[in-house]
PDB file of C-alpha atoms in Angstrom:
ATOM      1  CA  MET A   1      35.700 -10.773  28.168  1.00 55.00           C
ATOM      2  CA  VAL A   2      33.560 -13.317  26.393  1.00 58.00           C
ATOM      3  CA  THR A   3      33.657 -13.442  22.642  1.00 58.00           C
ATOM      4  CA  MET A   4      30.796 -14.931  20.726  1.00 56.00           C
ATOM      5  CA  ARG A   5      31.394 -16.663  17.478  1.00 57.00           C
ATOM      6  CA  MET A   6      28.610 -16.860  14.976  1.00 57.00           C
ATOM      7  CA  ALA A   7      28.310 -19.532  12.343  1.00 56.00           C
ATOM      8  CA  PRO A   8      29.679 -18.345   9.014  1.00 58.00           C
ATOM      9  CA  ASN A   9      27.266 -17.607   6.211  1.00 59.00           C
ATOM     10  CA  ILE A  10      27.768 -20.018   3.369  1.00 63.00           C
ATOM     11  CA  TRP A  11      26.721 -18.533   0.084  1.00 57.00           C
ATOM     12  CA  THR A  12      25.800 -20.776  -2.763  1.00 61.00           C
ATOM     13  CA  ARG A  13      24.573 -20.078  -6.244  1.00 59.00           C
ATOM     14  CA  GLU A  14      21.040 -21.089  -5.233  1.00 60.00           C
ATOM     15  CA  SER A  15      20.974 -18.710  -2.256  1.00 56.00           C
ATOM     16  CA  GLY A  16      21.740 -15.783  -4.544  1.00 54.00           C
ATOM     17  CA  LEU A  17      18.972 -16.594  -7.012  1.00 58.00           C
ATOM     18  CA  VAL A  18      16.081 -14.705  -5.504  1.00 64.00           C
ATOM     19  CA  GLU A  19      13.459 -12.827  -7.438  1.00 68.00           C
ATOM     20  CA  LYS A  20      14.347  -9.164  -7.779  1.00 81.00           C
ATOM     21  CA  ARG A  21      11.483  -6.953  -6.624  1.00 86.00           C
ATOM     22  CA  ASP A  22      11.461  -3.262  -7.497  1.00 91.00           C
ATOM     23  CA  VAL A  23       9.612  -1.267  -4.835  1.00 93.00           C
ATOM     24  CA  VAL A  24       8.528   1.622  -7.069  1.00 95.00           C
ATOM     25  CA  THR A  25       7.249  -0.634  -9.845  1.00 95.00           C
ATOM     26  CA  ALA A  26       5.353  -2.848  -7.392  1.00 94.00           C
ATOM     27  CA  MET A  27       3.734   0.185  -5.745  1.00 96.00           C
ATOM     28  CA  LYS A  28       2.744   1.675  -9.130  1.00 96.00           C
ATOM     29  CA  ARG A  29       1.174  -1.606 -10.194  1.00 96.00           C
ATOM     30  CA  GLY A  30      -0.661  -1.891  -6.884  1.00 96.00           C
ATOM     31  CA  PHE A  31      -1.840   1.721  -7.148  1.00 97.00           C
ATOM     32  CA  ARG A  32      -3.417   0.836 -10.503  1.00 96.00           C
ATOM     33  CA  GLY A  33      -5.109  -2.203  -8.914  1.00 95.00           C
ATOM     34  CA  ARG A  34      -2.904  -4.739 -10.669  1.00 95.00           C
ATOM     35  CA  CYS A  35      -0.760  -7.605  -9.429  1.00 94.00           C
ATOM     36  CA  PRO A  36       2.534  -6.254  -8.048  1.00 93.00           C
ATOM     37  CA  ARG A  37       4.517  -9.100  -9.648  1.00 91.00           C
ATOM     38  CA  CYS A  38       3.244  -9.256 -13.233  1.00 91.00           C
ATOM     39  CA  GLY A  39       1.151  -6.076 -13.514  1.00 92.00           C
ATOM     40  CA  GLU A  40      -1.581  -7.870 -15.473  1.00 92.00           C
ATOM     41  CA  GLY A  41      -3.867  -9.692 -13.035  1.00 93.00           C
ATOM     42  CA  LYS A  42      -6.417  -7.888 -10.876  1.00 95.00           C
ATOM     43  CA  LEU A  43      -5.447  -7.166  -7.276  1.00 94.00           C
ATOM     44  CA  PHE A  44      -8.998  -6.557  -6.006  1.00 95.00           C
ATOM     45  CA  ARG A  45     -12.137  -8.677  -6.315  1.00 94.00           C
ATOM     46  CA  ALA A  46     -14.316  -6.023  -4.624  1.00 94.00           C
ATOM     47  CA  PHE A  47     -13.814  -2.389  -3.604  1.00 93.00           C
ATOM     48  CA  LEU A  48     -11.356  -3.142  -0.778  1.00 91.00           C
ATOM     49  CA  LYS A  49     -11.249  -6.958  -0.839  1.00 93.00           C
ATOM     50  CA  THR A  50      -8.086  -8.335  -2.371  1.00 93.00           C
ATOM     51  CA  ALA A  51      -8.334 -11.342  -4.623  1.00 93.00           C
ATOM     52  CA  ASP A  52      -7.042 -14.654  -3.329  1.00 92.00           C
ATOM     53  CA  HIS A  53      -4.425 -14.924  -6.067  1.00 91.00           C
ATOM     54  CA  CYS A  54      -3.412 -13.385  -9.374  1.00 91.00           C
ATOM     55  CA  ALA A  55      -5.222 -14.886 -12.351  1.00 92.00           C
ATOM     56  CA  LYS A  56      -2.154 -14.432 -14.607  1.00 91.00           C
ATOM     57  CA  CYS A  57       0.924 -15.350 -12.536  1.00 89.00           C
ATOM     58  CA  GLY A  58      -0.679 -17.122  -9.555  1.00 89.00           C
ATOM     59  CA  LEU A  59       0.776 -14.872  -6.829  1.00 89.00           C
ATOM     60  CA  ASP A  60      -1.013 -15.504  -3.526  1.00 90.00           C
ATOM     61  CA  PHE A  61      -2.405 -12.253  -2.073  1.00 90.00           C
ATOM     62  CA  THR A  62      -3.739 -13.770   1.160  1.00 88.00           C
ATOM     63  CA  PRO A  63      -0.663 -13.007   3.309  1.00 85.00           C
ATOM     64  CA  HIS A  64      -0.993  -9.225   2.945  1.00 88.00           C
ATOM     65  CA  ARG A  65      -1.645  -7.225   6.117  1.00 88.00           C
ATOM     66  CA  ALA A  66      -2.562  -3.719   5.005  1.00 88.00           C
ATOM     67  CA  ASP A  67      -4.821  -3.207   8.066  1.00 89.00           C
ATOM     68  CA  ASP A  68      -5.415   0.500   8.765  1.00 93.00           C
ATOM     69  CA  LEU A  69      -2.377   1.987   7.005  1.00 94.00           C
ATOM     70  CA  PRO A  70      -4.251   2.862   3.773  1.00 96.00           C
ATOM     71  CA  ALA A  71      -6.909   4.763   5.723  1.00 96.00           C
ATOM     72  CA  TYR A  72      -4.280   6.717   7.651  1.00 97.00           C
ATOM     73  CA  LEU A  73      -2.410   7.564   4.460  1.00 97.00           C
ATOM     74  CA  VAL A  74      -5.626   8.716   2.759  1.00 97.00           C
ATOM     75  CA  ILE A  75      -6.393  10.969   5.731  1.00 97.00           C
ATOM     76  CA  VAL A  76      -2.929  12.513   5.478  1.00 97.00           C
ATOM     77  CA  ILE A  77      -3.099  12.983   1.695  1.00 97.00           C
ATOM     78  CA  VAL A  78      -6.624  14.427   1.597  1.00 97.00           C
ATOM     79  CA  GLY A  79      -5.920  16.543   4.671  1.00 97.00           C
ATOM     80  CA  HIS A  80      -2.874  18.069   3.017  1.00 97.00           C
ATOM     81  CA  ILE A  81      -5.021  19.004   0.019  1.00 96.00           C
ATOM     82  CA  VAL A  82      -8.204  20.172   1.750  1.00 95.00           C
ATOM     83  CA  VAL A  83      -6.835  22.105   4.739  1.00 95.00           C
ATOM     84  CA  PRO A  84      -4.592  24.538   2.789  1.00 96.00           C
ATOM     85  CA  ALA A  85      -7.376  25.090   0.234  1.00 93.00           C
ATOM     86  CA  VAL A  86      -9.926  25.797   2.978  1.00 92.00           C
ATOM     87  CA  LEU A  87      -7.537  28.145   4.780  1.00 92.00           C
ATOM     88  CA  TRP A  88      -6.740  30.036   1.583  1.00 93.00           C
ATOM     89  CA  ILE A  89     -10.396  30.376   0.576  1.00 91.00           C
ATOM     90  CA  GLU A  90     -11.592  31.388   4.045  1.00 90.00           C
ATOM     91  CA  THR A  91      -8.853  33.996   4.528  1.00 92.00           C
ATOM     92  CA  ASN A  92      -9.252  35.575   1.089  1.00 93.00           C
ATOM     93  CA  TYR A  93     -13.008  35.336   0.584  1.00 89.00           C
ATOM     94  CA  THR A  94     -16.032  35.614   2.817  1.00 85.00           C
ATOM     95  CA  THR A  95     -18.315  32.676   2.142  1.00 86.00           C
ATOM     96  CA  PRO A  96     -21.434  31.703   4.060  1.00 89.00           C
ATOM     97  CA  VAL A  97     -21.092  28.661   6.278  1.00 88.00           C
ATOM     98  CA  TRP A  98     -23.631  26.614   4.326  1.00 91.00           C
ATOM     99  CA  ILE A  99     -21.693  27.125   1.086  1.00 90.00           C
ATOM    100  CA  SER A 100     -18.483  26.096   2.827  1.00 88.00           C
ATOM    101  CA  PHE A 101     -20.055  22.891   4.129  1.00 88.00           C
ATOM    102  CA  ALA A 102     -21.731  22.214   0.790  1.00 93.00           C
ATOM    103  CA  ALA A 103     -18.366  22.419  -0.989  1.00 91.00           C
ATOM    104  CA  TYR A 104     -15.768  21.047   1.451  1.00 93.00           C
ATOM    105  CA  LEU A 105     -17.579  18.020   2.859  1.00 95.00           C
ATOM    106  CA  PRO A 106     -18.536  16.361  -0.446  1.00 95.00           C
ATOM    107  CA  PHE A 107     -15.077  17.013  -1.894  1.00 95.00           C
ATOM    108  CA  THR A 108     -13.398  15.493   1.166  1.00 97.00           C
ATOM    109  CA  PHE A 109     -15.727  12.475   1.077  1.00 97.00           C
ATOM    110  CA  VAL A 110     -15.296  11.796  -2.646  1.00 97.00           C
ATOM    111  CA  ALA A 111     -11.526  12.327  -2.572  1.00 97.00           C
ATOM    112  CA  SER A 112     -11.184   9.927   0.371  1.00 97.00           C
ATOM    113  CA  LEU A 113     -13.229   7.215  -1.347  1.00 97.00           C
ATOM    114  CA  ALA A 114     -11.397   7.711  -4.633  1.00 97.00           C
ATOM    115  CA  LEU A 115      -7.965   7.317  -3.034  1.00 97.00           C
ATOM    116  CA  LEU A 116      -8.707   4.438  -0.659  1.00 97.00           C
ATOM    117  CA  GLN A 117      -8.408   1.541  -3.124  1.00 97.00           C
ATOM    118  CA  PRO A 118      -5.311   2.841  -4.974  1.00 97.00           C
ATOM    119  CA  VAL A 119      -3.508   3.539  -1.697  1.00 97.00           C
ATOM    120  CA  LYS A 120      -4.346   0.057  -0.393  1.00 96.00           C
ATOM    121  CA  GLY A 121      -3.020  -1.425  -3.636  1.00 96.00           C
ATOM    122  CA  ALA A 122       0.204   0.527  -3.244  1.00 97.00           C
ATOM    123  CA  VAL A 123       0.575  -0.735   0.341  1.00 96.00           C
ATOM    124  CA  VAL A 124       0.086  -4.347  -0.793  1.00 95.00           C
ATOM    125  CA  GLY A 125       2.650  -3.748  -3.568  1.00 94.00           C
ATOM    126  CA  LEU A 126       5.090  -2.356  -1.010  1.00 94.00           C
ATOM    127  CA  GLN A 127       4.606  -5.382   1.228  1.00 92.00           C
ATOM    128  CA  TRP A 128       5.216  -7.739  -1.683  1.00 92.00           C
ATOM    129  CA  ALA A 129       8.329  -5.862  -2.839  1.00 91.00           C
ATOM    130  CA  LEU A 130       9.840  -5.838   0.649  1.00 90.00           C
ATOM    131  CA  ARG A 131       8.919  -9.504   1.241  1.00 88.00           C
ATOM    132  CA  MET A 132       6.759  -8.655   4.242  1.00 87.00           C
ATOM    133  CA  HIS A 133       3.996 -10.678   5.938  1.00 78.00           C
ATOM    134  CA  GLY A 134       4.338 -13.998   4.155  1.00 76.00           C
ATOM    135  CA  PHE A 135       5.274 -12.669   0.714  1.00 80.00           C
ATOM    136  CA  ASP A 136       8.743 -14.108   1.329  1.00 74.00           C
ATOM    137  CA  ASP A 137       9.493 -17.338  -0.506  1.00 65.00           C
ATOM    138  CA  ASN A 138      11.327 -18.787   2.494  1.00 61.00           C
ATOM    139  CA  PRO A 139       9.646 -17.579   5.699  1.00 55.00           C
ATOM    140  CA  PRO A 140      11.600 -18.071   8.924  1.00 54.00           C
ATOM    141  CA  ASP A 141      10.942 -21.229  10.902  1.00 56.00           C
ATOM    142  CA  GLY A 142       8.977 -21.129  14.122  1.00 54.00           C
ATOM    143  CA  ILE A 143       6.735 -18.187  13.249  1.00 51.00           C
ATOM    144  CA  PRO A 144       3.121 -19.287  12.917  1.00 52.00           C
ATOM    145  CA  PRO A 145       1.009 -17.835  10.107  1.00 51.00           C
ATOM    146  CA  VAL A 146      -1.386 -15.069  11.062  1.00 45.00           C
TER     147      VAL A 146
END
């Protein structure tokens, strides 16, 4: 039997001094479109384009990788609101098809657009709080930036 011995972790005072990041607070700030660190600077420079950095605290937003997760989450959220409402209305009331389309499609479209930016902000806040995708102060060696 071969036993492997790992190098012991040496803890110093400096290694324990890392910035505490609250996940819920960071996600709330991101949901409101604010910097996840300070909560004052703007997170977005356009509808879905994040700013390069926070104007107040200087946090760099360029390492975020939200990709398609906000769109998937918006589909799930809006779907869980629209589908039960449509099923309830269609089983209890008889509405013409044109009225159904005239009501459900615009509501789904507007709700999806309204939630897209806040959900993306919450995802960026989550990534910052969990030190993901370059938001870590000390990234591991040997991993090239994306």
